CSV table of C-alpha atoms and ligand atoms in Angstrom, one decimal:
chain,number,residue,atom,x,y,z
A,1353,MET,CA,-24.9,-2.2,15.5
A,1354,SER,CA,-21.9,-3.5,13.6
A,1355,THR,CA,-18.4,-2.5,14.6
A,1356,THR,CA,-17.0,0.7,13.1
A,1357,TRP,CA,-14.0,0.4,10.7
A,1358,HIS,CA,-11.5,3.1,11.6
A,1359,ILE,CA,-9.4,3.8,8.5
A,1360,LEU,CA,-5.9,5.1,9.2
A,1361,GLY,CA,-4.7,7.0,6.1
A,1362,ALA,CA,-7.2,8.4,3.5
A,1363,GLY,CA,-4.8,7.8,0.6
A,1364,SER,CA,-5.3,5.5,-2.4
A,1365,LEU,CA,-6.1,2.2,-0.7
A,1366,GLY,CA,-7.6,3.7,2.4
A,1367,THR,CA,-10.1,5.6,0.2
A,1368,LEU,CA,-10.8,2.5,-1.9
A,1369,TRP,CA,-11.7,0.5,1.1
A,1370,ALA,CA,-13.5,3.3,3.0
A,1371,THR,CA,-15.8,4.2,0.1
A,1372,ARG,CA,-16.8,0.7,-0.7
A,1373,LEU,CA,-17.5,-0.2,2.9
A,1374,ALA,CA,-19.5,3.0,3.4
A,1375,ARG,CA,-21.7,2.5,0.3
A,1376,ALA,CA,-22.6,-1.0,1.7
A,1377,GLY,CA,-23.8,0.7,4.8
A,1378,VAL,CA,-20.9,-0.4,7.0
A,1379,PRO,CA,-20.0,2.2,9.6
A,1380,VAL,CA,-16.6,3.8,8.7
A,1381,THR,CA,-14.6,6.7,10.3
A,1382,LEU,CA,-11.4,8.1,8.7
A,1383,ILE,CA,-8.4,9.1,10.8
A,1384,VAL,CA,-6.4,11.8,9.1
A,1385,ARG,CA,-2.9,13.0,10.0
A,1386,ASP,CA,-3.7,16.2,11.9
A,1387,GLN,CA,-6.0,19.2,12.5
A,1388,ALA,CA,-4.9,20.8,9.2
A,1389,ARG,CA,-5.8,17.7,7.2
A,1390,LEU,CA,-9.1,17.4,9.0
A,1391,GLN,CA,-10.0,20.9,8.1
A,1392,ALA,CA,-9.0,20.4,4.5
A,1393,TYR,CA,-11.2,17.2,4.4
A,1394,GLU,CA,-14.1,18.9,6.1
A,1395,ALA,CA,-14.0,21.7,3.6
A,1396,GLN,CA,-14.3,19.1,0.9
A,1397,GLY,CA,-16.9,17.1,2.9
A,1398,ALA,CA,-16.5,13.7,1.3
A,1399,LEU,CA,-14.2,11.1,-0.3
A,1400,THR,CA,-14.6,10.6,-4.0
A,1401,LEU,CA,-14.1,7.2,-5.8
A,1402,VAL,CA,-13.8,7.2,-9.5
A,1403,GLU,CA,-14.8,3.8,-10.9
A,1404,HIS,CA,-15.3,2.9,-14.6
A,1405,GLY,CA,-15.0,6.7,-15.3
A,1406,GLU,CA,-17.8,7.6,-13.0
A,1407,ALA,CA,-17.2,9.7,-9.8
A,1408,ARG,CA,-19.2,9.1,-6.6
A,1409,SER,CA,-18.7,11.0,-3.3
A,1410,TYR,CA,-19.2,9.5,0.1
A,1411,PRO,CA,-19.5,11.9,3.2
A,1412,ILE,CA,-17.6,9.7,5.6
A,1413,PRO,CA,-16.9,11.1,9.1
A,1414,ALA,CA,-13.3,11.9,10.0
A,1415,GLN,CA,-11.2,12.6,13.0
A,1416,THR,CA,-7.6,13.1,14.1
A,1417,PRO,CA,-5.5,10.6,16.0
A,1418,ASP,CA,-6.0,12.4,19.3
A,1419,SER,CA,-9.8,11.9,19.3
A,1420,ALA,CA,-10.9,10.0,22.4
A,1421,GLU,CA,-13.2,7.4,20.6
A,1422,PRO,CA,-12.1,3.8,21.3
A,1423,ILE,CA,-11.0,1.7,18.3
A,1424,ARG,CA,-12.0,-1.9,17.9
A,1425,ARG,CA,-11.2,-2.4,14.2
A,1426,LEU,CA,-8.4,-0.5,12.5
A,1427,LEU,CA,-7.5,-0.7,8.8
A,1428,VAL,CA,-3.9,0.6,8.5
A,1429,ALA,CA,-3.6,2.1,5.0
A,1430,CYS,CA,-0.5,4.2,5.4
A,1431,LYS,CA,2.8,3.6,3.5
A,1432,ALA,CA,5.0,1.0,5.1
A,1433,TYR,CA,7.4,3.7,6.4
A,1434,ASP,CA,4.6,5.5,8.2
A,1435,ALA,CA,2.7,2.6,9.7
A,1436,GLU,CA,4.6,2.0,12.9
A,1437,SER,CA,4.5,5.6,14.1
A,1438,ALA,CA,0.9,6.2,12.9
A,1439,VAL,CA,-0.3,3.1,14.9
A,1440,ALA,CA,1.8,4.0,18.0
A,1441,GLN,CA,-0.2,7.3,18.2
A,1442,LEU,CA,-3.4,5.3,18.4
A,1443,ALA,CA,-2.3,2.7,20.9
A,1444,PRO,CA,-4.0,4.3,23.9
A,1445,ARG,CA,-7.3,4.3,21.9
A,1446,LEU,CA,-7.3,0.5,21.1
A,1447,ALA,CA,-10.0,-1.5,22.8
A,1448,PRO,CA,-8.8,-4.8,24.6
A,1449,ASP,CA,-10.2,-6.9,21.7
A,1450,ALA,CA,-8.9,-4.6,18.9
A,1451,GLU,CA,-8.0,-6.0,15.5
A,1452,LEU,CA,-5.7,-4.3,13.0
A,1453,ILE,CA,-5.6,-5.1,9.3
A,1454,LEU,CA,-2.3,-4.1,7.8
A,1455,LEU,CA,-2.4,-3.3,4.1
A,1456,GLN,CA,1.3,-2.5,3.7
A,1457,ASN,CA,3.4,-3.8,0.8
A,1458,GLY,CA,6.6,-5.7,1.5
A,1459,LEU,CA,7.7,-7.0,4.9
A,1460,GLY,CA,9.1,-5.5,8.1
A,1461,SER,CA,6.4,-2.9,8.8
A,1462,GLN,CA,3.9,-5.5,10.0
A,1463,ASP,CA,6.3,-6.8,12.7
A,1464,ALA,CA,7.1,-3.3,13.8
A,1465,VAL,CA,3.4,-2.4,14.2
A,1466,ALA,CA,2.7,-5.7,16.0
A,1467,ALA,CA,5.5,-5.0,18.5
A,1468,ARG,CA,3.9,-1.6,19.2
A,1469,VAL,CA,0.5,-3.1,20.1
A,1470,PRO,CA,1.3,-6.5,21.5
A,1471,HIS,CA,-2.3,-7.0,22.9
A,1472,ALA,CA,-4.1,-6.4,19.6
A,1473,ARG,CA,-4.6,-9.0,16.9
A,1474,CYS,CA,-2.7,-8.0,13.7
A,1475,LEU,CA,-3.9,-9.4,10.4
A,1476,TYR,CA,-1.8,-9.1,7.3
A,1477,ALA,CA,-3.1,-8.3,3.8
A,1478,SER,CA,-1.6,-8.8,0.4
A,1479,SER,CA,-3.5,-7.0,-2.4
A,1480,THR,CA,-3.4,-6.9,-6.2
A,1481,GLU,CA,-6.0,-4.1,-6.4
A,1482,GLY,CA,-4.7,-0.9,-7.8
A,1483,ALA,CA,-5.7,2.7,-7.1
A,1484,PHE,CA,-4.2,6.2,-7.3
A,1485,ARG,CA,-5.0,9.7,-6.2
A,1486,ASP,CA,-5.9,12.1,-9.0
A,1487,GLY,CA,-6.7,14.9,-6.5
A,1488,ASP,CA,-7.0,15.5,-2.7
A,1489,TRP,CA,-9.6,13.1,-1.2
A,1490,ARG,CA,-10.2,11.6,-4.7
A,1491,VAL,CA,-9.1,8.2,-5.8
A,1492,VAL,CA,-9.3,6.3,-9.1
A,1493,PHE,CA,-9.9,2.6,-9.0
A,1494,ALA,CA,-7.4,1.6,-11.6
A,1495,GLY,CA,-7.0,-2.2,-11.3
A,1496,HIS,CA,-9.4,-4.7,-10.1
A,1497,GLY,CA,-7.8,-7.5,-8.2
A,1498,TYR,CA,-7.9,-9.5,-5.1
A,1499,THR,CA,-6.9,-9.2,-1.4
A,1500,TRP,CA,-5.6,-12.1,0.7
A,1501,LEU,CA,-5.9,-11.7,4.4
A,1502,GLY,CA,-4.4,-13.9,7.1
A,1503,ASP,CA,-3.0,-14.1,10.6
A,1504,ALA,CA,0.4,-15.7,10.9
A,1505,SER,CA,-0.3,-16.8,14.5
A,1506,HIS,CA,-4.0,-17.7,14.4
A,1507,PRO,CA,-5.6,-19.6,11.5
A,1508,VAL,CA,-9.3,-18.8,12.4
A,1509,PRO,CA,-10.9,-16.2,10.1
A,1510,PRO,CA,-12.5,-13.1,11.7
A,1511,ILE,CA,-16.3,-12.6,11.4
A,1512,TRP,CA,-15.9,-9.2,9.7
A,1513,LEU,CA,-15.0,-10.8,6.4
A,1514,ASP,CA,-18.8,-10.6,5.9
A,1515,ASP,CA,-18.4,-6.8,5.8
A,1516,LEU,CA,-15.9,-7.2,2.9
A,1517,THR,CA,-18.4,-9.5,1.1
A,1518,ALA,CA,-21.2,-7.0,1.6
A,1519,ALA,CA,-18.9,-4.2,0.3
A,1520,GLY,CA,-17.9,-6.2,-2.8
A,1521,ILE,CA,-14.2,-6.3,-1.9
A,1522,PRO,CA,-12.9,-9.5,-3.5
A,1523,HIS,CA,-11.0,-11.3,-0.8
A,1524,GLU,CA,-9.9,-14.7,0.5
A,1525,TRP,CA,-8.8,-15.9,3.9
A,1526,SER,CA,-5.2,-17.2,3.6
A,1527,THR,CA,-3.6,-19.7,6.0
A,1528,ASP,CA,-0.2,-19.0,4.4
A,1529,ILE,CA,-0.2,-15.2,4.3
A,1530,LEU,CA,3.5,-15.0,5.1
A,1531,THR,CA,4.3,-17.2,2.0
A,1532,ARG,CA,2.2,-14.8,-0.1
A,1533,LEU,CA,3.9,-11.7,1.3
A,1534,TRP,CA,7.3,-13.3,0.7
A,1535,ARG,CA,6.4,-14.3,-2.8
A,1536,LYS,CA,5.1,-10.8,-3.7
A,1537,LEU,CA,8.3,-9.3,-2.1
A,1538,ALA,CA,10.5,-11.5,-4.3
A,1539,LEU,CA,8.5,-10.6,-7.4
A,1540,ASN,CA,8.9,-7.0,-6.5
A,1541,CYS,CA,12.7,-7.3,-5.9
A,1542,ALA,CA,13.2,-9.0,-9.3
A,1543,ILE,CA,11.2,-6.4,-11.2
A,1544,ASN,CA,10.8,-3.0,-9.6
A,1545,PRO,CA,14.4,-1.9,-8.9
A,1546,LEU,CA,15.5,-2.8,-12.4
A,1547,THR,CA,12.7,-0.8,-14.0
A,1548,VAL,CA,13.9,2.2,-12.0
A,1549,LEU,CA,17.6,1.6,-13.0
A,1550,HIS,CA,16.9,0.9,-16.6
A,1551,GLN,CA,14.2,3.6,-16.8
A,1552,CYS,CA,11.7,1.3,-18.5
A,1553,ARG,CA,8.2,-0.2,-18.4
A,1554,ASN,CA,8.0,-3.7,-17.0
A,1555,GLY,CA,8.2,-5.1,-20.5
A,1556,GLY,CA,11.6,-3.4,-21.0
A,1557,LEU,CA,13.0,-6.1,-18.7
A,1558,GLU,CA,12.6,-8.6,-21.5
A,1559,ALA,CA,15.8,-7.1,-22.9
A,1560,HIS,CA,17.6,-7.9,-19.5
A,1561,HIS,CA,16.7,-11.6,-19.3
A,1562,CYS,CA,20.0,-12.7,-17.8
A,1563,GLU,CA,20.0,-10.1,-15.1
A,1564,VAL,CA,16.5,-11.0,-14.1
A,1565,ALA,CA,17.3,-14.7,-14.1
A,1566,THR,CA,20.4,-14.2,-11.9
A,1567,LEU,CA,18.3,-12.2,-9.4
A,1568,CYS,CA,15.6,-14.9,-9.3
A,1569,GLY,CA,18.3,-17.5,-8.5
A,1570,GLU,CA,19.5,-15.5,-5.6
A,1571,LEU,CA,16.0,-14.7,-4.4
A,1572,SER,CA,15.0,-18.4,-4.5
A,1573,GLU,CA,18.1,-19.2,-2.4
A,1574,LEU,CA,17.0,-16.5,0.1
A,1575,LEU,CA,13.4,-17.8,0.3
A,1576,GLN,CA,14.6,-21.3,1.0
A,1577,ARG,CA,17.0,-20.1,3.7
A,1578,CYS,CA,14.2,-18.0,5.3
A,1579,GLY,CA,12.0,-21.1,5.6
A,1580,GLN,CA,9.7,-20.1,2.7
A,1581,PRO,CA,10.3,-22.9,0.1
A,1582,ALA,CA,6.7,-22.6,-1.3
A,1583,ALA,CA,7.4,-18.9,-2.1
A,1584,ALA,CA,10.5,-20.0,-4.1
A,1585,GLU,CA,8.7,-22.5,-6.3
A,1586,ASP,CA,9.1,-21.6,-10.0
A,1587,LEU,CA,9.9,-18.0,-9.1
A,1588,GLN,CA,11.7,-17.2,-12.3
A,1589,GLN,CA,8.8,-18.5,-14.5
A,1590,GLU,CA,6.4,-16.3,-12.6
A,1591,VAL,CA,8.6,-13.3,-12.8
A,1592,GLU,CA,8.9,-13.7,-16.5
A,1593,ARG,CA,5.1,-14.2,-16.8
A,1594,VAL,CA,4.4,-11.0,-14.8
A,1595,ILE,CA,6.9,-9.0,-16.9
A,1596,HIS,CA,5.1,-10.2,-20.1
A,1597,ALA,CA,1.6,-9.8,-18.7
A,1598,THR,CA,2.3,-6.3,-17.4
A,1599,ALA,CA,4.7,-5.2,-20.2
A,1600,ALA,CA,2.9,-1.9,-20.8
A,1601,ASN,CA,2.8,-0.9,-17.1
A,1602,TYR,CA,5.3,1.2,-15.0
A,1603,SER,CA,6.1,-0.5,-11.7
A,1604,SER,CA,5.0,1.2,-8.5
A,1605,MET,CA,8.6,2.0,-7.6
A,1606,TYR,CA,9.1,3.5,-11.0
A,1607,GLN,CA,6.0,5.6,-10.5
A,1608,ASP,CA,7.2,6.7,-7.0
A,1609,VAL,CA,10.6,7.8,-8.3
A,1610,ASP,CA,9.1,9.4,-11.4
A,1611,SER,CA,6.8,11.5,-9.1
A,1612,ARG,CA,9.6,12.2,-6.7
A,1613,ARG,CA,7.9,10.3,-3.9
A,1614,ARG,CA,9.7,8.3,-1.2
A,1615,THR,CA,9.8,4.6,-2.2
A,1616,GLU,CA,9.2,1.6,0.1
A,1617,ILE,CA,12.7,0.3,-0.6
A,1618,SER,CA,13.5,-0.6,3.0
A,1619,TYR,CA,10.5,-2.9,3.2
A,1620,LEU,CA,11.2,-4.6,-0.2
A,1621,LEU,CA,14.8,-5.0,-1.5
A,1622,GLY,CA,16.2,-3.6,1.7
A,1623,TYR,CA,14.3,-6.2,3.7
A,1624,ALA,CA,15.5,-9.0,1.5
A,1625,CYS,CA,19.1,-7.9,1.7
A,1626,LYS,CA,18.9,-7.5,5.5
A,1627,ALA,CA,17.4,-11.1,5.8
A,1628,ALA,CA,20.2,-12.4,3.7
A,1629,ARG,CA,22.8,-10.8,5.9
A,1630,ARG,CA,21.1,-12.2,9.0
A,1631,HIS,CA,21.4,-15.7,7.5
A,1632,SER,CA,25.1,-15.0,6.5
A,1633,LEU,CA,24.0,-15.5,2.9
A,1634,HIS,CA,26.2,-13.7,0.4
A,1635,LEU,CA,24.0,-12.7,-2.5
A,1636,ARG,CA,26.3,-10.6,-4.7
A,1637,HIS,CA,23.8,-9.5,-7.3
A,1638,LEU,CA,21.0,-8.6,-4.9
A,1639,GLU,CA,23.5,-6.6,-2.8
A,1640,GLN,CA,24.8,-4.8,-5.9
A,1641,LEU,CA,21.2,-4.1,-6.9
A,1642,GLU,CA,20.5,-2.5,-3.5
A,1643,SER,CA,23.7,-0.3,-3.7
A,1644,ARG,CA,22.9,0.8,-7.3
A,1645,LEU,CA,19.3,1.7,-6.3
A,1646,ILE,CA,20.4,3.6,-3.2
A,1647,ALA,CA,23.0,5.5,-5.2
A,1648,HIS,CA,20.4,6.3,-7.9
A,1649,LEU,CA,17.8,7.6,-5.4
A,1650,GLN,CA,20.5,9.7,-3.7
A,1651,SER,CA,21.6,11.1,-7.0
A,1652,LEU,CA,18.0,12.3,-7.5
A,1653,GLY,CA,17.9,13.8,-4.0
A,1654,LEU,CA,15.2,11.2,-2.9
A,1655,PRO,CA,15.2,9.4,0.4
A,1656,SER,CA,17.1,6.1,0.1
A,1657,ASP,CA,15.5,4.4,3.2
B,1746,NAP,P1,-1.0,6.7,-0.2
B,1746,NAP,O1,-1.9,7.0,-1.3
B,1746,NAP,O2,0.3,7.5,-0.1
B,1746,NAP,O3,-1.8,6.9,1.2
B,1746,NAP,C1,-1.2,6.8,2.4
B,1746,NAP,C2,-2.0,7.7,3.3
B,1746,NAP,O4,-1.5,7.6,4.7
B,1746,NAP,C3,-1.9,9.2,3.0
B,1746,NAP,O5,-3.2,9.7,2.9
B,1746,NAP,C4,-1.3,9.8,4.2
B,1746,NAP,O6,-1.7,11.1,4.6
B,1746,NAP,C5,-1.7,8.8,5.3
B,1746,NAP,N1,-0.9,8.9,6.5
B,1746,NAP,C6,0.4,8.8,6.7
B,1746,NAP,N2,0.8,8.9,8.0
B,1746,NAP,C7,-0.4,9.2,8.7
B,1746,NAP,C8,-0.7,9.4,10.0
B,1746,NAP,N3,0.2,9.4,11.0
B,1746,NAP,N4,-2.0,9.6,10.4
B,1746,NAP,C9,-3.0,9.6,9.4
B,1746,NAP,N5,-2.7,9.3,8.1
B,1746,NAP,C10,-1.4,9.1,7.7
B,1746,NAP,O7,-0.5,5.2,-0.2
B,1746,NAP,P2,-1.2,3.9,-0.9
B,1746,NAP,O8,-0.9,3.9,-2.3
B,1746,NAP,O9,-2.7,3.9,-0.4
B,1746,NAP,O10,-0.4,2.7,-0.2
B,1746,NAP,C11,-0.7,2.3,1.1
B,1746,NAP,C12,0.0,0.9,1.3
B,1746,NAP,O11,-0.7,0.0,0.4
B,1746,NAP,C13,1.5,0.9,0.8
B,1746,NAP,O12,2.3,0.1,1.5
B,1746,NAP,C14,1.4,0.4,-0.7
B,1746,NAP,O13,2.6,-0.3,-1.1
B,1746,NAP,C15,0.2,-0.6,-0.5
B,1746,NAP,N6,-0.5,-0.9,-1.8
B,1746,NAP,C16,-0.9,0.1,-2.5
B,1746,NAP,C17,-1.6,-0.2,-3.7
B,1746,NAP,C18,-2.2,0.9,-4.6
B,1746,NAP,O14,-2.6,0.6,-5.7
B,1746,NAP,N7,-2.1,2.2,-4.2
B,1746,NAP,C19,-1.8,-1.5,-4.1
B,1746,NAP,C20,-1.3,-2.5,-3.3
B,1746,NAP,C21,-0.6,-2.2,-2.1
B,1746,NAP,P3,-1.5,12.4,3.7
B,1746,NAP,O15,-2.6,12.4,2.7
B,1746,NAP,O16,-1.7,13.5,4.7
B,1746,NAP,O17,-0.2,12.4,3.2
């Protein structure tokens, strides 16, 4: 009998993973926030994945965090700002050989989670897949992509990558996962806050070339100082390529603000600015960008952390 995947957070990515694993016959159990959410899920009875316009439902079992069942493999699919407290609730249930897969964007939440469960193995993921909820317990697979997984302190891949292969989840084991996460964070810092402040699609930043280039210069300096020279390589060219290739898209931060959802600012631009301060690096434009973004979020009555 293969090990059950406990999926913490039945949101966009949690559902995308849970449904694909379940349809491949891999045992999956959802962990939802509380009794009220469990009742709501049970009334629905299944998670629905919409792929290529076709909806399919999967009756995956669910439980609350206070269930007694031990957990050996936990996919953490909450937002970065919820991950630490959500995992802390489950700490007493983790088996001695438990492994956690952390799907959070940005940096900072992974260390916070790892500190809460020092005996568990924590693997980090960086994904270019895209999904969104178009209803409760219902997710649209919007962008096919790739997920890189790695363990910053242990280069040996886990055996359960076979489950991902069986489930058709495109993935690759990465021995430089921190470099990937830093690179993605830098791309996000150079693009997402500006799309919010200029109220534009990614392509709208082509009209703000100098501002983008200045930020890329400061971000490259930061990456070098943080011991991530590979993540700094040709950063500006890649940012420009992404802006061009995704010109018609709205960034995830733009979409969060537009839908009046909390952003993950503290784990993206906020993390970068904090790292700069820790290294006594004065990055004027990056700091100004953070102040402008915080002021903008506050002016809209949205959380700025
Ligand atoms: P999401 O749709 O908001 O889902 C988060 C889920 O976590 C929600 O269902 C929420 O429950 C649940 N949750 C929060 N606290 C919980 C707790 N204590 N116990 C149980 N469940 C809890 O978020 P997402 O878009 O999947 O994003 C997850 C992470 O993946 C983020 O860091 C994001 O940046 C990253 N990511 C997302 C995408 C994407 O396309 N969506 C792509 C790449 C990376 P409720 O339903 O009760 O609120």
